[in-house]
PDB file of C-alpha atoms in Angstrom:
ATOM      1  CA  PRO O   1     -23.715-115.426 -87.462  1.00 93.00           C
ATOM      2  CA  VAL O   2     -20.550-116.691 -89.204  1.00 94.00           C
ATOM      3  CA  LEU O   3     -19.366-113.192 -90.104  1.00 95.00           C
ATOM      4  CA  LYS O   4     -20.192-111.835 -86.655  1.00 94.00           C
ATOM      5  CA  ALA O   5     -18.193-114.666 -85.074  1.00 96.00           C
ATOM      6  CA  ALA O   6     -15.309-114.141 -87.515  1.00 96.00           C
ATOM      7  CA  HIS O   7     -15.179-110.437 -86.684  1.00 95.00           C
ATOM      8  CA  SER O   8     -15.029-111.173 -82.957  1.00 95.00           C
ATOM      9  CA  MET O   9     -12.042-113.472 -83.677  1.00 96.00           C
ATOM     10  CA  LYS O  10     -10.364-110.733 -85.746  1.00 95.00           C
ATOM     11  CA  ILE O  11     -10.752-112.726 -88.987  1.00 96.00           C
ATOM     12  CA  PRO O  12     -11.298-110.394 -91.993  1.00 96.00           C
ATOM     13  CA  THR O  13     -14.849-110.410 -93.376  1.00 97.00           C
ATOM     14  CA  VAL O  14     -16.462-109.382 -96.641  1.00 97.00           C
ATOM     15  CA  VAL O  15     -20.112-108.988 -97.610  1.00 97.00           C
ATOM     16  CA  HIS O  16     -21.464-108.473-101.127  1.00 96.00           C
ATOM     17  CA  GLU O  17     -24.790-106.683-101.686  1.00 95.00           C
ATOM     18  CA  SER O  18     -26.180-107.194-105.180  1.00 93.00           C
ATOM     19  CA  ASN O  19     -29.209-104.978-104.757  1.00 93.00           C
ATOM     20  CA  ALA O  20     -29.128-101.201-105.020  1.00 92.00           C
ATOM     21  CA  VAL O  21     -30.071-100.754-101.357  1.00 92.00           C
ATOM     22  CA  PRO O  22     -28.744-102.788 -98.416  1.00 93.00           C
ATOM     23  CA  GLY O  23     -30.850-105.695 -97.273  1.00 90.00           C
ATOM     24  CA  LEU O  24     -31.381-106.701 -93.648  1.00 90.00           C
ATOM     25  CA  THR O  25     -28.259-108.903 -93.432  1.00 92.00           C
ATOM     26  CA  THR O  26     -26.039-106.248 -94.975  1.00 94.00           C
ATOM     27  CA  LYS O  27     -27.432-103.618 -92.594  1.00 93.00           C
ATOM     28  CA  MET O  28     -26.665-105.868 -89.623  1.00 93.00           C
ATOM     29  CA  LEU O  29     -23.078-106.404 -90.789  1.00 94.00           C
ATOM     30  CA  ALA O  30     -22.273-102.951 -92.188  1.00 93.00           C
ATOM     31  CA  GLY O  31     -20.851-101.671 -88.905  1.00 92.00           C
ATOM     32  CA  THR O  32     -18.388-104.514 -88.413  1.00 92.00           C
ATOM     33  CA  THR O  33     -17.421-106.110 -91.726  1.00 95.00           C
ATOM     34  CA  ASP O  34     -14.085-105.078 -93.264  1.00 96.00           C
ATOM     35  CA  ARG O  35     -15.313-104.701 -96.849  1.00 96.00           C
ATOM     36  CA  ILE O  36     -18.780-104.027 -98.232  1.00 97.00           C
ATOM     37  CA  LEU O  37     -18.941-104.857-101.935  1.00 97.00           C
ATOM     38  CA  VAL O  38     -21.825-103.336-103.920  1.00 96.00           C
ATOM     39  CA  GLY O  39     -23.195-103.663-107.414  1.00 92.00           C
ATOM     40  CA  PHE O  40     -23.853 -99.985-108.182  1.00 90.00           C
ATOM     41  CA  GLU O  41     -21.957 -96.742-107.653  1.00 90.00           C
ATOM     42  CA  GLU O  42     -25.218 -95.172-106.501  1.00 89.00           C
ATOM     43  CA  SER O  43     -25.358 -97.656-103.607  1.00 92.00           C
ATOM     44  CA  ARG O  44     -22.545 -95.919-101.710  1.00 92.00           C
ATOM     45  CA  GLN O  45     -24.921 -93.339-100.258  1.00 92.00           C
ATOM     46  CA  TYR O  46     -26.703 -95.923 -98.104  1.00 93.00           C
ATOM     47  CA  TYR O  47     -23.659 -96.785 -96.017  1.00 94.00           C
ATOM     48  CA  ARG O  48     -22.210 -94.831 -93.078  1.00 92.00           C
ATOM     49  CA  HIS O  49     -18.710 -96.312 -93.370  1.00 91.00           C
ATOM     50  CA  ARG O  50     -18.151 -95.419 -96.997  1.00 92.00           C
ATOM     51  CA  GLU O  51     -14.405 -96.027 -96.766  1.00 93.00           C
ATOM     52  CA  ARG O  52     -15.262 -99.731 -96.525  1.00 94.00           C
ATOM     53  CA  VAL O  53     -17.521 -99.699 -99.587  1.00 96.00           C
ATOM     54  CA  PHE O  54     -16.150-100.922-102.911  1.00 96.00           C
ATOM     55  CA  VAL O  55     -18.118-100.915-106.179  1.00 95.00           C
ATOM     56  CA  THR O  56     -17.435-104.286-107.781  1.00 95.00           C
ATOM     57  CA  GLY O  57     -20.556-105.004-109.795  1.00 93.00           C
ATOM     58  CA  THR O  58     -22.230-108.402-109.547  1.00 94.00           C
ATOM     59  CA  PRO O  59     -20.638-111.461-111.160  1.00 94.00           C
ATOM     60  CA  VAL O  60     -22.317-112.949-114.226  1.00 93.00           C
ATOM     61  CA  ARG O  61     -21.451-115.964-116.356  1.00 90.00           C
ATOM     62  CA  GLN O  62     -18.715-115.231-118.892  1.00 87.00           C
ATOM     63  CA  GLU O  63     -21.112-116.020-121.753  1.00 87.00           C
ATOM     64  CA  PHE O  64     -22.965-112.775-120.962  1.00 89.00           C
ATOM     65  CA  CYS O  65     -19.789-110.754-121.450  1.00 83.00           C
ATOM     66  CA  SER O  66     -18.742-111.985-124.873  1.00 76.00           C
ATOM     67  CA  ALA O  67     -21.969-112.341-126.858  1.00 75.00           C
ATOM     68  CA  ASP O  68     -22.597-110.702-130.260  1.00 89.00           C
ATOM     69  CA  LYS O  69     -26.118-109.788-131.424  1.00 93.00           C
ATOM     70  CA  ALA O  70     -25.692-110.609-135.123  1.00 94.00           C
ATOM     71  CA  ALA O  71     -23.968-113.919-134.381  1.00 95.00           C
ATOM     72  CA  ALA O  72     -26.604-114.816-131.783  1.00 95.00           C
ATOM     73  CA  LYS O  73     -29.490-114.138-134.191  1.00 96.00           C
ATOM     74  CA  GLU O  74     -27.805-116.222-136.857  1.00 95.00           C
ATOM     75  CA  LYS O  75     -27.261-119.114-134.443  1.00 95.00           C
ATOM     76  CA  LEU O  76     -30.929-118.972-133.380  1.00 95.00           C
ATOM     77  CA  GLY O  77     -32.078-118.852-137.015  1.00 95.00           C
ATOM     78  CA  LEU O  78     -33.694-115.436-136.616  1.00 95.00           C
ATOM     79  CA  ASP O  79     -34.204-112.721-139.213  1.00 94.00           C
ATOM     80  CA  PRO O  80     -31.294-110.270-138.671  1.00 94.00           C
ATOM     81  CA  ASN O  81     -33.473-107.362-139.843  1.00 93.00           C
ATOM     82  CA  LYS O  82     -36.421-108.105-137.554  1.00 96.00           C
ATOM     83  CA  PRO O  83     -36.271-106.720-133.991  1.00 97.00           C
ATOM     84  CA  LEU O  84     -36.388-109.330-131.238  1.00 98.00           C
ATOM     85  CA  VAL O  85     -38.100-108.825-127.877  1.00 98.00           C
ATOM     86  CA  VAL O  86     -37.177-111.224-125.077  1.00 98.00           C
ATOM     87  CA  SER O  87     -39.659-111.562-122.214  1.00 96.00           C
ATOM     88  CA  VAL O  88     -38.514-113.442-119.119  1.00 93.00           C
ATOM     89  CA  TRP O  89     -39.911-113.691-115.588  1.00 85.00           C
ATOM     90  CA  GLY O  90     -37.805-116.176-113.644  1.00 73.00           C
ATOM     91  CA  SER O  91     -37.647-119.971-113.731  1.00 62.00           C
ATOM     92  CA  LEU O  92     -41.168-120.403-112.359  1.00 56.00           C
ATOM     93  CA  GLY O  93     -42.630-117.550-114.389  1.00 58.00           C
ATOM     94  CA  ALA O  94     -45.160-114.960-113.208  1.00 81.00           C
ATOM     95  CA  ALA O  95     -48.857-115.758-113.542  1.00 88.00           C
ATOM     96  CA  PHE O  96     -49.925-112.132-113.922  1.00 88.00           C
ATOM     97  CA  MET O  97     -47.360-111.397-116.612  1.00 91.00           C
ATOM     98  CA  ASN O  98     -48.169-114.617-118.507  1.00 93.00           C
ATOM     99  CA  LYS O  99     -51.797-113.563-118.623  1.00 93.00           C
ATOM    100  CA  THR O 100     -50.763-110.108-119.852  1.00 95.00           C
ATOM    101  CA  MET O 101     -48.521-111.652-122.497  1.00 96.00           C
ATOM    102  CA  VAL O 102     -51.396-113.741-123.907  1.00 96.00           C
ATOM    103  CA  GLY O 103     -53.207-110.523-124.841  1.00 96.00           C
ATOM    104  CA  PHE O 104     -49.920-108.887-125.883  1.00 97.00           C
ATOM    105  CA  ILE O 105     -49.138-111.732-128.310  1.00 97.00           C
ATOM    106  CA  GLY O 106     -52.668-111.779-129.710  1.00 96.00           C
ATOM    107  CA  LYS O 107     -52.503-108.073-130.567  1.00 95.00           C
ATOM    108  CA  ALA O 108     -48.880-108.121-131.721  1.00 96.00           C
ATOM    109  CA  LEU O 109     -49.716-110.812-134.274  1.00 95.00           C
ATOM    110  CA  GLY O 110     -52.025-108.293-135.954  1.00 91.00           C
ATOM    111  CA  ASN O 111     -48.901-106.409-137.055  1.00 89.00           C
ATOM    112  CA  PRO O 112     -45.921-108.707-136.419  1.00 89.00           C
ATOM    113  CA  PHE O 113     -43.058-106.331-137.130  1.00 94.00           C
ATOM    114  CA  PHE O 114     -40.993-107.838-134.306  1.00 97.00           C
ATOM    115  CA  GLY O 115     -40.239-111.314-133.028  1.00 97.00           C
ATOM    116  CA  LEU O 116     -40.746-112.510-129.452  1.00 98.00           C
ATOM    117  CA  ILE O 117     -39.233-115.167-127.221  1.00 97.00           C
ATOM    118  CA  HIS O 118     -41.248-115.425-124.005  1.00 97.00           C
ATOM    119  CA  SER O 119     -40.376-117.671-121.057  1.00 95.00           C
ATOM    120  CA  ALA O 120     -43.618-118.657-119.366  1.00 93.00           C
ATOM    121  CA  GLY O 121     -41.883-120.581-116.561  1.00 91.00           C
ATOM    122  CA  LYS O 122     -42.322-124.155-115.473  1.00 86.00           C
ATOM    123  CA  GLY O 123     -45.248-123.188-113.263  1.00 83.00           C
ATOM    124  CA  GLY O 124     -47.295-121.424-115.939  1.00 89.00           C
ATOM    125  CA  TYR O 125     -46.321-122.805-119.353  1.00 92.00           C
ATOM    126  CA  LYS O 126     -49.202-125.259-119.878  1.00 93.00           C
ATOM    127  CA  LYS O 127     -51.767-122.802-118.512  1.00 93.00           C
ATOM    128  CA  MET O 128     -50.497-120.065-120.826  1.00 95.00           C
ATOM    129  CA  LEU O 129     -50.722-122.340-123.877  1.00 94.00           C
ATOM    130  CA  ALA O 130     -54.298-123.229-122.893  1.00 95.00           C
ATOM    131  CA  GLU O 131     -55.193-119.534-122.523  1.00 95.00           C
ATOM    132  CA  MET O 132     -53.681-118.762-125.924  1.00 96.00           C
ATOM    133  CA  GLU O 133     -55.727-121.544-127.490  1.00 95.00           C
ATOM    134  CA  GLN O 134     -58.848-120.277-125.763  1.00 95.00           C
ATOM    135  CA  ALA O 135     -58.111-116.768-127.121  1.00 94.00           C
ATOM    136  CA  GLY O 136     -57.877-118.161-130.653  1.00 95.00           C
ATOM    137  CA  ILE O 137     -54.112-117.666-130.956  1.00 94.00           C
ATOM    138  CA  SER O 138     -52.684-120.400-133.169  1.00 90.00           C
ATOM    139  CA  ASN O 139     -49.328-121.058-134.845  1.00 91.00           C
ATOM    140  CA  ALA O 140     -47.759-118.296-132.750  1.00 94.00           C
ATOM    141  CA  LYS O 141     -44.250-119.698-133.001  1.00 93.00           C
ATOM    142  CA  GLU O 142     -44.424-120.032-136.781  1.00 93.00           C
ATOM    143  CA  ARG O 143     -45.512-116.385-136.888  1.00 93.00           C
ATOM    144  CA  GLY O 144     -42.558-115.208-134.808  1.00 94.00           C
ATOM    145  CA  MET O 145     -43.960-115.384-131.260  1.00 96.00           C
ATOM    146  CA  ASP O 146     -42.107-118.180-129.476  1.00 96.00           C
ATOM    147  CA  VAL O 147     -43.526-119.139-126.059  1.00 96.00           C
ATOM    148  CA  ARG O 148     -41.196-121.447-124.136  1.00 94.00           C
ATOM    149  CA  GLU O 149     -41.416-123.209-120.803  1.00 93.00           C
ATOM    150  CA  TYR O 150     -37.915-122.042-119.985  1.00 92.00           C
ATOM    151  CA  ILE O 151     -35.015-120.359-121.798  1.00 92.00           C
ATOM    152  CA  TYR O 152     -32.103-122.768-121.388  1.00 92.00           C
ATOM    153  CA  ASP O 153     -29.740-120.783-123.629  1.00 92.00           C
ATOM    154  CA  MET O 154     -30.260-117.447-121.854  1.00 93.00           C
ATOM    155  CA  PRO O 155     -26.917-115.794-122.746  1.00 94.00           C
ATOM    156  CA  LEU O 156     -27.510-116.531-126.433  1.00 95.00           C
ATOM    157  CA  VAL O 157     -31.165-115.430-126.423  1.00 96.00           C
ATOM    158  CA  MET O 158     -30.493-112.218-124.506  1.00 96.00           C
ATOM    159  CA  ALA O 159     -27.547-111.458-126.782  1.00 96.00           C
ATOM    160  CA  ALA O 160     -29.905-111.665-129.764  1.00 97.00           C
ATOM    161  CA  ALA O 161     -32.446-109.311-128.150  1.00 97.00           C
ATOM    162  CA  ASP O 162     -33.052-105.745-129.241  1.00 97.00           C
ATOM    163  CA  LEU O 163     -35.216-105.177-126.156  1.00 98.00           C
ATOM    164  CA  VAL O 164     -35.746-107.191-122.966  1.00 98.00           C
ATOM    165  CA  VAL O 165     -38.910-107.128-120.862  1.00 97.00           C
ATOM    166  CA  CYS O 166     -38.346-108.538-117.382  1.00 95.00           C
ATOM    167  CA  ARG O 167     -38.280-108.172-113.588  1.00 93.00           C
ATOM    168  CA  SER O 168     -35.494-106.231-111.894  1.00 93.00           C
ATOM    169  CA  GLY O 169     -33.703-108.681-109.659  1.00 91.00           C
ATOM    170  CA  ALA O 170     -30.010-107.924-109.191  1.00 91.00           C
ATOM    171  CA  SER O 171     -28.704-110.879-111.210  1.00 91.00           C
ATOM    172  CA  THR O 172     -30.961-110.164-114.180  1.00 93.00           C
ATOM    173  CA  LEU O 173     -29.946-106.497-114.236  1.00 94.00           C
ATOM    174  CA  SER O 174     -26.271-107.473-114.073  1.00 94.00           C
ATOM    175  CA  GLU O 175     -26.755-109.701-117.100  1.00 94.00           C
ATOM    176  CA  LEU O 176     -28.490-106.891-119.002  1.00 95.00           C
ATOM    177  CA  ALA O 177     -25.641-104.537-118.126  1.00 94.00           C
ATOM    178  CA  ALA O 178     -22.977-107.031-119.192  1.00 92.00           C
ATOM    179  CA  LEU O 179     -24.696-107.359-122.584  1.00 94.00           C
ATOM    180  CA  GLY O 180     -25.773-103.719-122.849  1.00 94.00           C
ATOM    181  CA  ARG O 181     -29.388-104.591-123.578  1.00 96.00           C
ATOM    182  CA  PRO O 182     -32.085-101.913-123.109  1.00 97.00           C
ATOM    183  CA  ALA O 183     -35.056-103.014-121.066  1.00 98.00           C
ATOM    184  CA  ILE O 184     -38.612-102.431-119.997  1.00 98.00           C
ATOM    185  CA  LEU O 185     -38.658-103.358-116.318  1.00 97.00           C
ATOM    186  CA  VAL O 186     -41.694-104.521-114.378  1.00 95.00           C
ATOM    187  CA  PRO O 187     -40.441-104.787-110.773  1.00 93.00           C
ATOM    188  CA  SER O 188     -41.943-107.581-108.698  1.00 88.00           C
ATOM    189  CA  PRO O 189     -44.181-106.128-105.991  1.00 84.00           C
ATOM    190  CA  ASN O 190     -43.771-109.326-103.920  1.00 79.00           C
ATOM    191  CA  VAL O 191     -40.237-108.765-102.592  1.00 77.00           C
ATOM    192  CA  THR O 192     -38.765-107.535 -99.317  1.00 74.00           C
ATOM    193  CA  ASN O 193     -38.489-103.756 -98.919  1.00 75.00           C
ATOM    194  CA  ASN O 194     -39.574-103.245-102.543  1.00 80.00           C
ATOM    195  CA  HIS O 195     -35.923-103.706-103.543  1.00 87.00           C
ATOM    196  CA  GLN O 196     -36.673-104.580-107.179  1.00 92.00           C
ATOM    197  CA  GLU O 197     -38.154-101.160-107.860  1.00 94.00           C
ATOM    198  CA  LYS O 198     -35.156 -99.529-106.178  1.00 92.00           C
ATOM    199  CA  ASN O 199     -32.871-101.557-108.446  1.00 94.00           C
ATOM    200  CA  ALA O 200     -34.906-100.539-111.470  1.00 95.00           C
ATOM    201  CA  ARG O 201     -34.786 -96.848-110.568  1.00 95.00           C
ATOM    202  CA  VAL O 202     -30.970 -96.909-110.813  1.00 94.00           C
ATOM    203  CA  LEU O 203     -31.232 -98.074-114.432  1.00 96.00           C
ATOM    204  CA  GLU O 204     -34.076 -95.677-115.204  1.00 97.00           C
ATOM    205  CA  LYS O 205     -32.080 -92.737-113.820  1.00 95.00           C
ATOM    206  CA  ALA O 206     -29.131 -93.729-116.002  1.00 95.00           C
ATOM    207  CA  GLY O 207     -31.364 -93.772-119.098  1.00 97.00           C
ATOM    208  CA  ALA O 208     -30.880 -97.516-119.626  1.00 97.00           C
ATOM    209  CA  ALA O 209     -34.416 -98.733-118.946  1.00 98.00           C
ATOM    210  CA  VAL O 210     -38.097 -97.831-118.803  1.00 98.00           C
ATOM    211  CA  ILE O 211     -40.174 -98.843-115.765  1.00 97.00           C
ATOM    212  CA  ILE O 212     -43.818 -99.918-115.832  1.00 96.00           C
ATOM    213  CA  PRO O 213     -45.156-100.812-112.358  1.00 94.00           C
ATOM    214  CA  GLU O 214     -47.106-104.077-112.341  1.00 91.00           C
ATOM    215  CA  SER O 215     -50.110-102.213-110.916  1.00 92.00           C
ATOM    216  CA  GLU O 216     -50.220-100.103-114.087  1.00 94.00           C
ATOM    217  CA  ILE O 217     -49.393-102.660-116.755  1.00 93.00           C
ATOM    218  CA  THR O 218     -51.869-103.801-119.395  1.00 95.00           C
ATOM    219  CA  GLU O 219     -51.340-105.658-122.656  1.00 95.00           C
ATOM    220  CA  ASP O 220     -52.016-102.412-124.559  1.00 96.00           C
ATOM    221  CA  LYS O 221     -49.627-100.323-122.459  1.00 97.00           C
ATOM    222  CA  LEU O 222     -46.872-102.908-122.774  1.00 97.00           C
ATOM    223  CA  LEU O 223     -47.359-103.325-126.520  1.00 97.00           C
ATOM    224  CA  GLY O 224     -47.415 -99.544-126.949  1.00 97.00           C
ATOM    225  CA  SER O 225     -44.171 -99.139-124.987  1.00 97.00           C
ATOM    226  CA  VAL O 226     -42.444-101.954-126.906  1.00 98.00           C
ATOM    227  CA  SER O 227     -43.624-100.601-130.261  1.00 97.00           C
ATOM    228  CA  LEU O 228     -42.544 -97.047-129.424  1.00 97.00           C
ATOM    229  CA  LEU O 229     -39.033 -98.073-128.391  1.00 98.00           C
ATOM    230  CA  LEU O 230     -38.542-100.396-131.360  1.00 97.00           C
ATOM    231  CA  SER O 231     -39.590 -97.573-133.681  1.00 96.00           C
ATOM    232  CA  ARG O 232     -36.828 -95.395-132.248  1.00 97.00           C
ATOM    233  CA  PRO O 233     -33.495 -97.150-132.953  1.00 95.00           C
ATOM    234  CA  ASP O 234     -31.506 -94.108-131.820  1.00 97.00           C
ATOM    235  CA  THR O 235     -33.208 -94.273-128.415  1.00 97.00           C
ATOM    236  CA  LEU O 236     -32.465 -98.001-128.124  1.00 97.00           C
ATOM    237  CA  THR O 237     -28.845 -97.388-129.024  1.00 97.00           C
ATOM    238  CA  ALA O 238     -28.536 -94.667-126.374  1.00 98.00           C
ATOM    239  CA  MET O 239     -30.206 -96.923-123.762  1.00 98.00           C
ATOM    240  CA  SER O 240     -27.853 -99.747-124.729  1.00 96.00           C
ATOM    241  CA  GLU O 241     -24.804 -97.542-124.257  1.00 96.00           C
ATOM    242  CA  GLN O 242     -26.020 -96.386-120.841  1.00 96.00           C
ATOM    243  CA  MET O 243     -26.786 -99.963-119.813  1.00 95.00           C
ATOM    244  CA  LYS O 244     -23.296-101.051-120.803  1.00 93.00           C
ATOM    245  CA  LYS O 245     -21.787 -98.297-118.638  1.00 92.00           C
ATOM    246  CA  LEU O 246     -23.512 -99.799-115.595  1.00 91.00           C
ATOM    247  CA  GLY O 247     -21.954-103.205-116.180  1.00 88.00           C
ATOM    248  CA  MET O 248     -18.689-104.493-114.793  1.00 85.00           C
ATOM    249  CA  GLY O 249     -17.660-107.528-116.795  1.00 81.00           C
ATOM    250  CA  ASN O 250     -14.660-108.151-114.517  1.00 90.00           C
ATOM    251  CA  ALA O 251     -16.703-108.213-111.276  1.00 93.00           C
ATOM    252  CA  THR O 252     -15.535-111.730-110.397  1.00 94.00           C
ATOM    253  CA  SER O 253     -11.865-110.751-110.668  1.00 95.00           C
ATOM    254  CA  ILE O 254     -12.356-107.548-108.663  1.00 96.00           C
ATOM    255  CA  ILE O 255     -14.107-109.434-105.846  1.00 97.00           C
ATOM    256  CA  ALA O 256     -11.493-112.203-105.835  1.00 97.00           C
ATOM    257  CA  ASP O 257      -8.668-109.661-105.640  1.00 97.00           C
ATOM    258  CA  ILE O 258     -10.302-107.897-102.656  1.00 97.00           C
ATOM    259  CA  ILE O 259     -10.757-111.203-100.842  1.00 97.00           C
ATOM    260  CA  LEU O 260      -7.188-112.355-101.557  1.00 97.00           C
ATOM    261  CA  ASP O 261      -5.789-109.000-100.483  1.00 96.00           C
ATOM    262  CA  LEU O 262      -7.609-109.249 -97.151  1.00 94.00           C
ATOM    263  CA  ALA O 263      -6.519-112.849 -96.727  1.00 92.00           C
ATOM    264  CA  LYS O 264      -2.878-111.762 -96.893  1.00 91.00           C
TER     265      LYS O 264
END
């Protein structure tokens, strides 16, 4: 309503769409707003007035743009020669993925050639610990599988990662791109217009990520995919390079410049 009113008063308007495809609000404003800012080059195709579309990326905290893997691992006290997998599913977690990760951790501990930091979320942390205990999984953290309620130092932890396993919300993908971290993406099926899968497909097409739909995921399939990628450092390097190409570390400045230019 504010942008519609502004347009009727001939006040310049800007909308930013973080997702790969336009959401309902963006669709409603696309015909009238002066600038449509998008996160991905591939997003241009969804807009009729392409002369108004500017690829800016999505802003991320500066810490995601200046992190170093070796320094991050050292700061976290991790073995620099042991691959690290980071598994994160939002602040509240994801019950299905936590359950999957219990089995994943149990089997990974049989041959612990990589480390894991998993964020169970505030809503599922205690339940996940109870399920691990019930499954006979003990001393997981001491054996390299660290299950946390929440990752408070996310830029540092993701910087240390060799591989990230996560959802495909726009902000998370922007952070991955800023750091250049390869990923296994499990899009949330519980979002409007299935936009997380559409986000993920952009990264998959670029060769920066692998997608496993939640309907197909099992602890064995996830462990197999993680193990395969970690055993192929050249593939991870190539994925990392492609991921980095998708990132725009100066997104905040680009957006600010567009806004200030219109304001003049």
